[in-house]
Structures are given as C-alpha cells and as structure tokens.
Coordinates of C-alpha atoms in Angstrom, one line a residue:
X1 CA 0.0 -0.4 0.4
X2 CA 3.0 3.0 0.6
X3 CA 6.8 2.6 -0.3
X4 CA 8.4 5.1 2.0
X5 CA 12.2 5.8 3.1
X6 CA 10.1 6.0 6.3
X7 CA 8.0 2.6 6.3
X8 CA 6.2 0.1 4.1
X9 CA 3.4 -0.8 4.8
X10 CA 1.2 -4.4 2.9
X11 CA -2.2 -5.1 3.5
X12 CA -2.5 -9.4 3.6
X13 CA -6.1 -10.8 2.9
X14 CA -7.0 -12.9 5.5
X15 CA -9.1 -15.1 6.5
X16 CA -12.6 -13.1 8.9
X17 CA -14.1 -10.1 7.7
X18 CA -11.4 -7.5 7.6
X19 CA -7.6 -6.8 6.4
X20 CA -4.2 -6.8 8.5
X21 CA -1.8 -4.5 7.6
X22 CA 2.1 -5.2 7.9
X23 CA 5.4 -2.2 9.2
X24 CA 8.1 -2.7 8.6
X25 CA 10.6 0.5 9.6
X26 CA 13.7 1.5 9.1
X27 CA 16.2 0.9 12.0
X28 CA 15.8 4.6 12.6
X29 CA 12.1 4.0 13.7
X30 CA 12.6 0.5 14.7
X31 CA 11.4 1.6 18.0
X32 CA 7.9 1.8 17.2
X33 CA 7.3 -1.5 16.9
X34 CA 8.3 -2.1 21.1
X35 CA 6.5 1.3 21.7
X36 CA 3.8 -0.3 19.9
X37 CA 3.3 -3.7 21.8
X38 CA 4.4 -1.7 26.0
X39 CA 1.0 1.2 24.6
X40 CA -1.2 -2.2 24.3
X41 CA -0.4 -2.8 28.2
X42 CA -0.9 0.5 28.7
X43 CA -3.6 2.2 27.5
X44 CA -5.6 -0.5 25.7
X45 CA -7.8 1.5 25.2
X46 CA -6.5 4.4 23.2
X47 CA -4.5 2.8 21.2
X48 CA -4.7 -0.4 18.3
X49 CA -3.4 -3.1 19.7
X50 CA -1.4 -4.7 18.4
X51 CA -1.4 -8.4 16.3
X52 CA 2.1 -9.3 16.6
X53 CA 5.9 -7.9 17.6
X54 CA 9.2 -7.9 16.3
X55 CA 10.7 -5.6 18.5
X56 CA 13.7 -6.5 16.7
X57 CA 13.7 -6.3 13.4
X58 CA 11.2 -2.9 13.6
X59 CA 8.0 -5.3 11.9
X60 CA 4.2 -4.9 13.2
X61 CA 1.1 -6.4 12.0
X62 CA -2.2 -4.4 13.7
X63 CA -5.6 -5.8 12.6
X64 CA -6.8 -3.0 10.5
X65 CA -8.6 0.0 12.6
X66 CA -11.8 1.6 10.4
X67 CA -11.1 5.1 8.6
X68 CA -8.7 7.7 9.4
X69 CA -10.1 10.8 11.5
X70 CA -9.3 12.7 7.3
X71 CA -11.3 10.1 5.6
X72 CA -14.2 10.6 8.7
X73 CA -13.6 14.3 7.7
X74 CA -13.9 13.9 4.0
X75 CA -16.7 11.8 4.0
X76 CA -18.8 14.3 5.6
X77 CA -21.2 16.8 3.6
X78 CA -20.3 20.2 4.5
X79 CA -16.9 21.6 6.4
X80 CA -16.1 20.1 8.5
X81 CA -17.8 21.5 12.8
X82 CA -14.4 24.0 13.5
X83 CA -14.1 21.8 16.4
X84 CA -13.4 18.0 15.4
X85 CA -10.3 18.3 16.7
X86 CA -11.2 19.2 20.2
X87 CA -12.3 16.4 22.2
X88 CA -9.6 14.1 19.5
X89 CA -7.1 16.6 22.0
X90 CA -8.6 15.8 25.4
X91 CA -8.3 12.2 24.9
X92 CA -4.9 12.0 23.8
X93 CA -4.2 14.2 26.7
X94 CA -5.5 11.4 29.1
X95 CA -3.5 9.3 27.8
X96 CA -0.4 11.8 28.3
X97 CA -0.9 12.0 31.6
X98 CA -1.5 8.0 31.7
X99 CA 1.9 7.9 30.2
X100 CA 3.4 10.1 32.5
X101 CA 4.6 7.3 35.7
X102 CA 6.1 4.8 32.4
X103 CA 8.6 7.7 30.5
X104 CA 11.7 6.4 31.5
X105 CA 10.7 2.8 30.2
X106 CA 8.8 4.9 27.0
X107 CA 12.8 6.0 27.4
X108 CA 14.2 2.6 27.3
X109 CA 12.3 1.3 24.5
X110 CA 14.5 3.5 22.1
X111 CA 12.0 6.1 22.5
X112 CA 14.8 9.0 21.8
X113 CA 14.4 12.0 24.5
X114 CA 13.5 15.8 23.8
X115 CA 13.6 16.9 27.5
X116 CA 13.3 20.7 27.8
X117 CA 16.6 20.8 29.1
X118 CA 18.2 18.7 26.6
X119 CA 16.9 21.2 24.1
X120 CA 19.6 23.8 23.8
X121 CA 22.4 20.9 23.6
X122 CA 19.9 19.5 20.7
X123 CA 19.7 23.1 19.2
X124 CA 22.9 23.3 19.3
X125 CA 23.8 19.8 17.0
X126 CA 21.3 20.9 14.6
X127 CA 22.3 23.7 13.5
X128 CA 26.3 22.2 12.9
X129 CA 25.4 19.8 10.8
X130 CA 22.5 20.9 9.2
X131 CA 23.7 22.0 5.6
X132 CA 20.6 23.6 4.0
X133 CA 21.1 26.6 6.1
X134 CA 22.5 29.7 4.4
X135 CA 24.8 31.7 6.8
X136 CA 22.0 34.1 7.0
X137 CA 20.6 31.0 9.6
X138 CA 22.9 30.6 10.9
X139 CA 23.1 34.5 12.3
X140 CA 20.0 34.5 13.1
X141 CA 20.1 31.4 15.0
X142 CA 23.3 32.1 16.8
X143 CA 21.5 34.6 18.0
X144 CA 18.0 33.3 19.3
X145 CA 19.8 30.9 21.4
X146 CA 19.8 32.7 24.2
X147 CA 16.0 33.0 24.1
X148 CA 15.7 29.1 22.6
X149 CA 17.3 28.1 26.7
X150 CA 15.2 30.8 28.6
X151 CA 11.8 29.1 26.7
X152 CA 13.4 25.1 27.7
X153 CA 14.7 25.9 31.5
X154 CA 10.5 27.9 32.2
X155 CA 9.5 25.2 30.0
X156 CA 11.4 22.2 32.0
X157 CA 10.2 24.7 35.2
X158 CA 6.3 24.7 34.1
X159 CA 5.0 22.3 36.6
X160 CA 3.7 19.3 33.8
X161 CA 5.9 16.0 33.4
X162 CA 7.9 14.3 30.7
X163 CA 5.6 11.6 29.1
X164 CA 5.2 10.5 25.5
X165 CA 5.2 13.0 22.2
X166 CA 3.4 11.6 19.6
X167 CA 5.6 15.5 17.3
X168 CA 3.7 14.4 14.2
X169 CA 0.0 14.0 15.4
X170 CA -1.9 14.3 11.8
X171 CA -5.4 14.0 11.1
X172 CA -3.9 10.8 9.1
X173 CA -2.9 9.4 12.3
X174 CA -5.0 8.2 14.3
X175 CA -8.8 6.6 14.0
X176 CA -12.1 7.9 14.2
X177 CA -14.5 7.5 17.4
X178 CA -15.6 3.8 17.7
X179 CA -17.8 3.8 20.7
X180 CA -16.6 7.7 21.2
X181 CA -13.2 6.4 21.8
X182 CA -10.3 7.6 19.3
X183 CA -7.3 5.5 18.7
X184 CA -4.0 7.0 18.2
X185 CA -0.9 4.8 16.1
X186 CA 1.8 5.7 13.8
X187 CA 5.0 6.5 16.7
X188 CA 7.9 6.2 14.1
X189 CA 8.1 10.1 15.3
X190 CA 7.5 9.9 18.9
X191 CA 9.8 11.8 21.4
X192 CA 10.2 11.7 25.7
X193 CA 9.6 15.3 26.6
X194 CA 7.2 17.5 27.4
X195 CA 3.7 16.3 26.5
X196 CA 2.4 20.1 25.0
X197 CA 5.5 19.3 22.4
X198 CA 2.0 17.7 20.7
X199 CA 0.2 20.2 19.7
X200 CA 2.3 21.7 17.5
X201 CA 1.4 19.6 13.9
X202 CA -3.2 19.0 14.9
X203 CA -3.3 22.9 15.6
X204 CA -1.2 23.5 12.2
X205 CA -3.2 21.5 10.7
X206 CA -6.5 22.3 12.0
X207 CA -5.6 25.6 10.9
X208 CA -5.1 25.2 7.9
X209 CA -8.8 24.2 7.4
X210 CA -10.9 26.2 10.0
X211 CA -8.8 29.1 10.3
X212 CA -6.0 30.6 13.0
X213 CA -9.4 31.3 15.1
X214 CA -9.8 27.9 16.0
X215 CA -6.9 27.6 17.9
X216 CA -8.4 29.1 21.3
X217 CA -10.9 26.7 21.4
X218 CA -8.2 23.2 20.2
X219 CA -5.6 25.0 23.4
X220 CA -8.3 24.7 26.0
X221 CA -9.8 21.7 24.4
X222 CA -6.2 19.6 25.6
X223 CA -5.4 21.3 28.4
X224 CA -8.5 20.3 29.7
X225 CA -7.7 17.0 31.4
X226 CA -4.0 18.8 32.6
X227 CA -6.5 21.2 35.4
X228 CA -5.9 20.6 38.9
X229 CA -2.5 19.5 38.9
X230 CA -1.7 22.7 41.2
X231 CA -0.6 24.6 37.8
X232 CA -2.9 27.8 36.8
X233 CA -4.8 28.3 34.2
X234 CA -2.4 30.6 33.0
X235 CA 0.4 28.6 33.3
X236 CA -0.6 25.7 31.8
X237 CA -1.7 28.7 28.6
X238 CA 2.3 30.3 28.9
X239 CA 3.0 26.2 28.6
X240 CA 1.6 26.0 25.4
X241 CA 2.8 29.0 24.0
X242 CA 6.6 27.8 24.7
X243 CA 6.0 23.8 23.5
X244 CA 4.0 25.5 21.0
X245 CA 8.0 26.6 19.2
X246 CA 9.7 25.0 21.0
X247 CA 8.2 21.4 19.1
X248 CA 10.0 22.7 16.3
X249 CA 13.1 20.7 17.8
X250 CA 11.4 17.8 18.0
X251 CA 10.7 18.0 14.4
X252 CA 14.2 18.6 12.1
X253 CA 15.7 16.6 14.5
X254 CA 13.4 13.8 13.5
X255 CA 13.8 14.7 10.0
X256 CA 17.2 15.0 10.9
X257 CA 17.1 11.2 12.1
X258 CA 14.7 9.8 9.2
X259 CA 17.2 10.8 6.6
X260 CA 20.7 11.5 8.0
X261 CA 23.3 13.2 5.5
X262 CA 25.5 10.5 3.3
X263 CA 28.8 9.9 4.8
X264 CA 30.8 11.4 2.1
X265 CA 28.4 11.8 -0.8
X266 CA 25.5 13.6 -2.7
X267 CA 22.0 12.2 -1.6
X268 CA 18.2 13.2 0.3
X269 CA 19.0 13.7 3.5
X270 CA 16.4 16.1 5.7
X271 CA 18.5 19.2 6.2
X272 CA 16.4 20.9 3.7
X273 CA 12.8 19.7 5.8
X274 CA 15.0 20.2 9.3
X275 CA 16.0 24.0 8.0
X276 CA 12.9 24.6 7.6
X277 CA 11.5 24.5 11.5
X278 CA 14.7 25.7 12.5
X279 CA 13.6 28.7 11.2
X280 CA 10.3 28.8 12.3
X281 CA 12.2 29.0 16.0
X282 CA 11.8 32.4 15.4
X283 CA 7.8 33.0 14.9
X284 CA 5.6 33.9 17.1
X285 CA 2.8 31.0 18.1
X286 CA 0.2 32.3 17.5
X287 CA -0.8 31.0 21.0

C-alpha cells in the first residue's frame, strides 16, 4: 500500500471480515514496534493493539482500524465543525497523563529523548550539522540561542511532567471514533519530552482547514485534562506557547534521524525540512 523511505506498509487479506496490516520501518524508527506493543499494555483503550510484533526488526502486524480521521471528515457533507479536533485532543491529553509514570520505560525502548533541558544541546547539534542553512540563517539562529535556552528552562519548570510526544499527530494518525473513543497510532516520530509539544502538528492542521480562530478552542480542549495538577490556567497556556516554539526542534531532529546526510557523498537528507523547522523557532507562536 505504501513504500516510503520511512516505512513499508502492506495490506494482507486473511480469513475473516477485515484485512491485517504489516509495517516495517528503518533502524532509526525501529523503536516503534516495541512502543506499539507497550502502549497496548499501558493504554489499551487509546491505541490499536497489535496482533504481533518483532521489536528487533521493527516489524508490526495490526488489525484493520477502520477509517482515519481525515477519511471520516472527507466523507461527511459540508465543512467540518471547527472543533473537530477538540475531543481527539482531550483523549490524547488523557493518554499522555496516564503515560507520565512510564516516561523512563518509554525512553528505555529506544524512543529518543527531547526533554526541555536537553533541547539547547539538541539545538546546537541540529544547527551545526544542517547543510541547508544559509549564512543569514546561522547568524539569526546564533542570536536566538540565548532565548531558546531561556524558553527551555522555563518550560522545564512549568510543573508538567515529561511524557510521550507523538510529534506528528495529524489527521491520518488516528482512527475515527468507535464508541466515542479515538485510537492513536504511527509512533515513528515519537519522543520523550514535554507533552505539550504534541499540540503543534494537529493545531496547524486544524488551522489550515478552519482558520486561526479555531486555535484557542483546541488549546483549551487539550488543556482540560491537565488542570487540577497545581499549575494555573495561565501557567498551562504559557507552557503551550513555549512548547509550540520548541516542538520545532523535535520535528527537525526527526527529519535528520530519518534522512541522515550520506557520508562522503550526495544523496537525500532531511536538511531542507530540518532547516524549515529551525527557522520556525523565531516565529511568534499563535497561542
């Protein structure tokens, strides 16, 4: 069904009413298989439990999950309700809160760490290794570096524990609801870090469909499960604003991990996309 540098996806017809799906990923994302298996134990109602996993090879066999959210929306008449991401984000945030005690275990599965206090060093590595950055980009990023460090320190002190960050939660990465529950999948870009960084990708997708006025609604829906933890509403909103900026580092790192620069020769790398996300650091967050 799909052959990409970051995954191979095969649909298999078997006895029964629905097919099954085989997925293989490259070494840079091999942790996804073990993470998928672990999530089925920890949060079984919020993911699609696999039929079989080979963690060493990065192979996963899963049942058919039905239509993804984008297909569900496209199949309905008229434009989607501007709040169509609200309930998925509430449920996703609930899952992240449930997973906070497992942050160390998730990292032990090989999921890359991008905790707030680790991000300044990640910023330095990404800038140093990215061949697509122009000289003016490097000058601007060098000037931005002290502010990045301040944002990271503030986010680390926000009072919200590290958890699993999907890091690429768009409309094709969750299944349409069954009995009111959404199922989240495709963890190849996942990170262990500040959970609020997850909001960047779905909020951008909703903004493209519905316009920027939808963003405060989505932010507040996402933050509902995080209230009552000793952090004020203003503090949670400030953390979202910081995480929106800093999530760009996770996206740049993912592109570099999946498409490393070939040693000693030309080839496809993630530098162009990584440079885009590094430039996004200087953009004022819309929330």
